[in-house]
Every structure is written in structure tokens, then in C-alpha cells.
Coordinates of N, CA and C in Angstrom, one line a residue:
X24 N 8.2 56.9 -63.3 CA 7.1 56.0 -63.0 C 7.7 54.7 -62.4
X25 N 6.9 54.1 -61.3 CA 7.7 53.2 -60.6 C 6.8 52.2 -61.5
X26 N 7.6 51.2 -61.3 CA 7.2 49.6 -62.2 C 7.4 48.7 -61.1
X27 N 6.5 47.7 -60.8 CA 6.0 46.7 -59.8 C 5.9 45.6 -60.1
X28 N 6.7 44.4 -60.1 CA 6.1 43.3 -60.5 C 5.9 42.3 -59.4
X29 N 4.8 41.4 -59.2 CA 4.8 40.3 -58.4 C 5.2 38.9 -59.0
X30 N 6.2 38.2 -57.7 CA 6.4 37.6 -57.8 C 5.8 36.6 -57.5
X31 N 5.7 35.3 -57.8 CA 5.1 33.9 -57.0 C 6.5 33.1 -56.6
X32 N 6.8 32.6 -55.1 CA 7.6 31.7 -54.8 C 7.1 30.3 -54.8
X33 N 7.9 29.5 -55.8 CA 7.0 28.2 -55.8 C 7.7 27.5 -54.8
X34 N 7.4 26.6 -54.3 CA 8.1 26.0 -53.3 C 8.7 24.9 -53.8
X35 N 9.8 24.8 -53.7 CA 10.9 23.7 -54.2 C 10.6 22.4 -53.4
X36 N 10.0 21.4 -53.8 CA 9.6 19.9 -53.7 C 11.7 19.2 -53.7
X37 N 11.9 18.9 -52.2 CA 13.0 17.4 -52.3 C 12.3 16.3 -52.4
X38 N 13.3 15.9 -53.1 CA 13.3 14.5 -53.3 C 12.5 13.6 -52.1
X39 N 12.0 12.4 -52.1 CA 11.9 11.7 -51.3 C 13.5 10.5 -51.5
X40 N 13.7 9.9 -50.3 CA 14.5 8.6 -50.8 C 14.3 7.8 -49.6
X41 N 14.4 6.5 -49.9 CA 14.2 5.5 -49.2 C 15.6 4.8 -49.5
X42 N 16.0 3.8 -48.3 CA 17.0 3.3 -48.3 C 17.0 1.9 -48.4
X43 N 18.2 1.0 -48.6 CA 18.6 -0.3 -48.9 C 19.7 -0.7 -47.9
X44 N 19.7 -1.6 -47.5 CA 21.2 -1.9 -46.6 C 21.6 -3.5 -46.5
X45 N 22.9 -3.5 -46.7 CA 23.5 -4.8 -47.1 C 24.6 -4.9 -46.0
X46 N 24.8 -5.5 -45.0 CA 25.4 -5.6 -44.0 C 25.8 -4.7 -43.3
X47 N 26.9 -3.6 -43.6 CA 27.0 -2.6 -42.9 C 26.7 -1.2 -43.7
X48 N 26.7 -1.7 -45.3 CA 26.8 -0.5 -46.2 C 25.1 -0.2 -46.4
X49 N 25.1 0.8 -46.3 CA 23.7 1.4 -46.6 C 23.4 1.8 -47.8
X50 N 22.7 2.1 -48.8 CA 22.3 3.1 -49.8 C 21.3 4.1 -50.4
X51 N 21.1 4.8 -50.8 CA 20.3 5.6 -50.9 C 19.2 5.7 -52.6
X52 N 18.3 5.8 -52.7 CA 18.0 5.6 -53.7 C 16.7 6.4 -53.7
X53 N 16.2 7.7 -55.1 CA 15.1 8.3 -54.7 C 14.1 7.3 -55.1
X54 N 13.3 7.7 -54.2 CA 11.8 7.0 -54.5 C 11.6 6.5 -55.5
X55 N 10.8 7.1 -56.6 CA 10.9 6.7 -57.6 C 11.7 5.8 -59.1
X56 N 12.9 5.2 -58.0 CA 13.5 4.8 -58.9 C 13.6 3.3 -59.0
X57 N 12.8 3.0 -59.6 CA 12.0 1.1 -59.4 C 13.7 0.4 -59.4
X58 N 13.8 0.9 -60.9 CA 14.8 0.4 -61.5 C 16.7 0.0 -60.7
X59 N 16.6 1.0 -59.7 CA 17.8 0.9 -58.8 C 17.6 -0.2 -57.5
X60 N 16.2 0.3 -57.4 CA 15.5 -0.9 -56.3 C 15.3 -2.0 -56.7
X61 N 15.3 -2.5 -57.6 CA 15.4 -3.5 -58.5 C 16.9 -4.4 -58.4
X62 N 17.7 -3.6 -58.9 CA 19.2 -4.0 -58.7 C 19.6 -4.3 -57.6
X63 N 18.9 -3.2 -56.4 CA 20.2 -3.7 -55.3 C 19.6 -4.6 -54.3
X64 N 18.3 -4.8 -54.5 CA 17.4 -6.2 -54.3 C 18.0 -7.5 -55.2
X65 N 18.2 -7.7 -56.2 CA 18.9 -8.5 -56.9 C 20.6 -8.6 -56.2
X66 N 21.3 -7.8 -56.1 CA 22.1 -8.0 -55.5 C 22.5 -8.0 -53.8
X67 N 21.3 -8.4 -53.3 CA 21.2 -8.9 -51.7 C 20.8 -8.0 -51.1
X68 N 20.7 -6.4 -51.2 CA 20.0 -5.3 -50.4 C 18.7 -5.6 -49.8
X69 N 18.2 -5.0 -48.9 CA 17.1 -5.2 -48.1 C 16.3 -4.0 -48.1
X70 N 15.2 -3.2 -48.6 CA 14.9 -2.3 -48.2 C 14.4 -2.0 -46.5
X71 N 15.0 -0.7 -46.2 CA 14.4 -0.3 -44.6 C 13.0 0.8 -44.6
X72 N 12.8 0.3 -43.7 CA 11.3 1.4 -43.3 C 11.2 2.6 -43.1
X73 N 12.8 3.2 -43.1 CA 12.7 4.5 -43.0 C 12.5 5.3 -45.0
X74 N 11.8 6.5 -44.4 CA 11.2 7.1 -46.2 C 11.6 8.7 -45.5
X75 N 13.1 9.4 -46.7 CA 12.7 10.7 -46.1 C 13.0 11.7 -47.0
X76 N 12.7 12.8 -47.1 CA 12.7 13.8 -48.3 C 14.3 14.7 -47.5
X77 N 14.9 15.1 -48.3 CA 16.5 15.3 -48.4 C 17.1 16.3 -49.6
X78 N 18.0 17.4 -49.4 CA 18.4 17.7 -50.9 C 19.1 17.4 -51.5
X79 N 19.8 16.1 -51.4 CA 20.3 15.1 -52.3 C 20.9 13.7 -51.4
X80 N 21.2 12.9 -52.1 CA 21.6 11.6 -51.1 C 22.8 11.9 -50.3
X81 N 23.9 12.7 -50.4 CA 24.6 12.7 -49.2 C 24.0 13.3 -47.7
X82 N 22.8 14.1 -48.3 CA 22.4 14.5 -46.8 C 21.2 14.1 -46.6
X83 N 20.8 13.1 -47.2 CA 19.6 12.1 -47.1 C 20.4 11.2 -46.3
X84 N 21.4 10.6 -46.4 CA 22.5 9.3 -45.9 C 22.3 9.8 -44.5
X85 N 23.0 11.3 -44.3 CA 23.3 11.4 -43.1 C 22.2 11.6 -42.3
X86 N 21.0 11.8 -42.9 CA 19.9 12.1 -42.3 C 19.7 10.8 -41.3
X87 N 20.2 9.5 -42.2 CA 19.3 8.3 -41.9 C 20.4 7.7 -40.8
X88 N 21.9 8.0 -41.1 CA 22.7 7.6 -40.1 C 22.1 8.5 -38.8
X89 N 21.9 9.4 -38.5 CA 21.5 10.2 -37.5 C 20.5 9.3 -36.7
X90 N 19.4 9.0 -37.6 CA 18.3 8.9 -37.1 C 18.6 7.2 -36.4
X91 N 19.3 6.4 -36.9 CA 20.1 5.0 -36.7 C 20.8 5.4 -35.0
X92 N 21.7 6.2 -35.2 CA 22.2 6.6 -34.1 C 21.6 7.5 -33.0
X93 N 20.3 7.6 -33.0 CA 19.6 7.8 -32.3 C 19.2 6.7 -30.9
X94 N 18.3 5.9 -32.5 CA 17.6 4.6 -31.8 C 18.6 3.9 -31.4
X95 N 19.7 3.9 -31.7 CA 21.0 3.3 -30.9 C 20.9 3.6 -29.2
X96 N 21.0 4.6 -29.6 CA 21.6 5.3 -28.0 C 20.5 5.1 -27.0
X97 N 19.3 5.4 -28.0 CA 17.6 5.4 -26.4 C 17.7 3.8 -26.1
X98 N 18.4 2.8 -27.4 CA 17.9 1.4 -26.7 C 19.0 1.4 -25.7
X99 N 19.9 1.7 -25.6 CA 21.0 1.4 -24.8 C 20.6 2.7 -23.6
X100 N 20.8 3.9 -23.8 CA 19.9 4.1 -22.6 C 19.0 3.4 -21.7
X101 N 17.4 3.0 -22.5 CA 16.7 2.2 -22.2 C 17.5 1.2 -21.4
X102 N 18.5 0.1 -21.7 CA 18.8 -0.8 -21.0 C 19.6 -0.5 -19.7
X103 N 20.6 0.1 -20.1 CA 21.4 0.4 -18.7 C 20.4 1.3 -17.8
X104 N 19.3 1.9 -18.0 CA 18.7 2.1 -17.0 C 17.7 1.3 -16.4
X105 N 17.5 0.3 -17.0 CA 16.4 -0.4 -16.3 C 17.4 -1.5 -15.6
X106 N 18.8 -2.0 -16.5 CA 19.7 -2.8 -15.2 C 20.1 -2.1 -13.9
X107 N 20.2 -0.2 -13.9 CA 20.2 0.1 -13.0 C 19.7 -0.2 -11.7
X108 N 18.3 0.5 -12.5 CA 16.8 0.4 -11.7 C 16.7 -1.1 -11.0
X109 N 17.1 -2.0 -11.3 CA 16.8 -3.6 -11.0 C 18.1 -3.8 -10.2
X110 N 19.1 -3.0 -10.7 CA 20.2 -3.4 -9.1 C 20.2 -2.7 -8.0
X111 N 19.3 -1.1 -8.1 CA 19.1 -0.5 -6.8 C 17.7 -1.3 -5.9
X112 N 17.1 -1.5 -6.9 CA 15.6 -2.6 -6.2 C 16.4 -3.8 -5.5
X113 N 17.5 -4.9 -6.2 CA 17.8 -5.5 -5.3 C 18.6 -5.2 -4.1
X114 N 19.3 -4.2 -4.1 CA 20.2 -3.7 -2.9 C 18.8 -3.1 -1.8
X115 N 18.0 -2.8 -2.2 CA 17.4 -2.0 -1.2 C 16.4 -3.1 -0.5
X116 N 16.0 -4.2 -1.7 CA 15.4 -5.6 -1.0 C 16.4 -6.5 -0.2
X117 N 17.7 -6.3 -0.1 CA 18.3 -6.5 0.7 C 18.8 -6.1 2.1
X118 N 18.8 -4.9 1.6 CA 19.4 -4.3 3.1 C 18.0 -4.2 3.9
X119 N 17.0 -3.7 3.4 CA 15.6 -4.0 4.2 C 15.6 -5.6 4.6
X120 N 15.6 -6.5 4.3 CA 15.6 -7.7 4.6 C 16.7 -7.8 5.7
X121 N 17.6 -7.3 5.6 CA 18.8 -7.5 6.3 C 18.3 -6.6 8.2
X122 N 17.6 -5.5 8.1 CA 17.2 -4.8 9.1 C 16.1 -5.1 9.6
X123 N 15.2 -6.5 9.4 CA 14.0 -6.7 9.4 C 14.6 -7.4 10.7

């Protein structure tokens, strides 16, 4: 006789964690943990705006360095393309001016 059982997959909840950062060093700390947010506010940390669920803090860290080095690169994209943009507008306001 065959035997059947069903299973239920519960779905495994990560962590949330939110971070702290004190000049260049960052930290990680789960949500819930008043008490560490506590400390490293006491000891000069700054909470940041980023909040992200992770399966433990080393790859919550790198989550958030990623996401750092993102917004790095589009602002700096962002700029050298628009100093571009503004030095082909002047060469081209020139050489038209120059042909007029």
C-alpha cells in the first residue's frame, strides 16, 4: 500500500537589518534590535535610510555596499555626462558663431 503524506513549505522569513555608519565603517544591525541601536548611537553612529532583509549580516553588508556603489557610479555618470553635454554645446556655439 502506498502511504502519502503532504507536506506544507513554510516560507523562511530574513531578517530585516538596517544600518549605522561612523565615518567610513558601516554596521549592521537586525531591526529589532533597539538595544545595539542604542549603543552605536551612543557611540557616534548615524543611522542610514537604507532597510533590507538579508540571510545574515555579512551579506546584508554587501548588499548595502553594492547598493552605495551603485549610487556612486550613476552620480558620477550623471556628472561627467552632463560636463560633456555642456562642452559639446559650447564647441558647437562656437564654431556656428565662428561660420556666421
Amino acid at each position: 500500500m502506498l502511504n502519502l503524506k503532504a507536506t506544507l513549505f513554510q516560507e523562511e522569513t530574513m531578517p530585516e537589518y538596517c544600518f549605522f555608519k561612523k565615518g567610513d565603517h558601516v554596521n549592521a544591525l537586525e531591526r529589532n534590535d533597539t538595544e545595539g541601536a542604542a549603543c552605536l548611537r551612543d557611540w557616534g553612529y548615524t543611522k542610514q535610510s537604507e532597510e533590507l532583509k538579508a540571510a545574515n549580516t555579512h551579506c546584508a553588508l554587501a548588499h548595502f555596499h553594492d547598493i552605495r556603489n551603485e549610487e556612486q557610479a550613476r552620480e558620477h555618470e550623471f556628472s561627467t555626462g552632463a560636463a560633456f553635454l555642456a562642452l559639446i554645446v559650447g564647441v558647437l556655439a562656437v564654431v556656428d558663431w565662428f561660420f556666421l
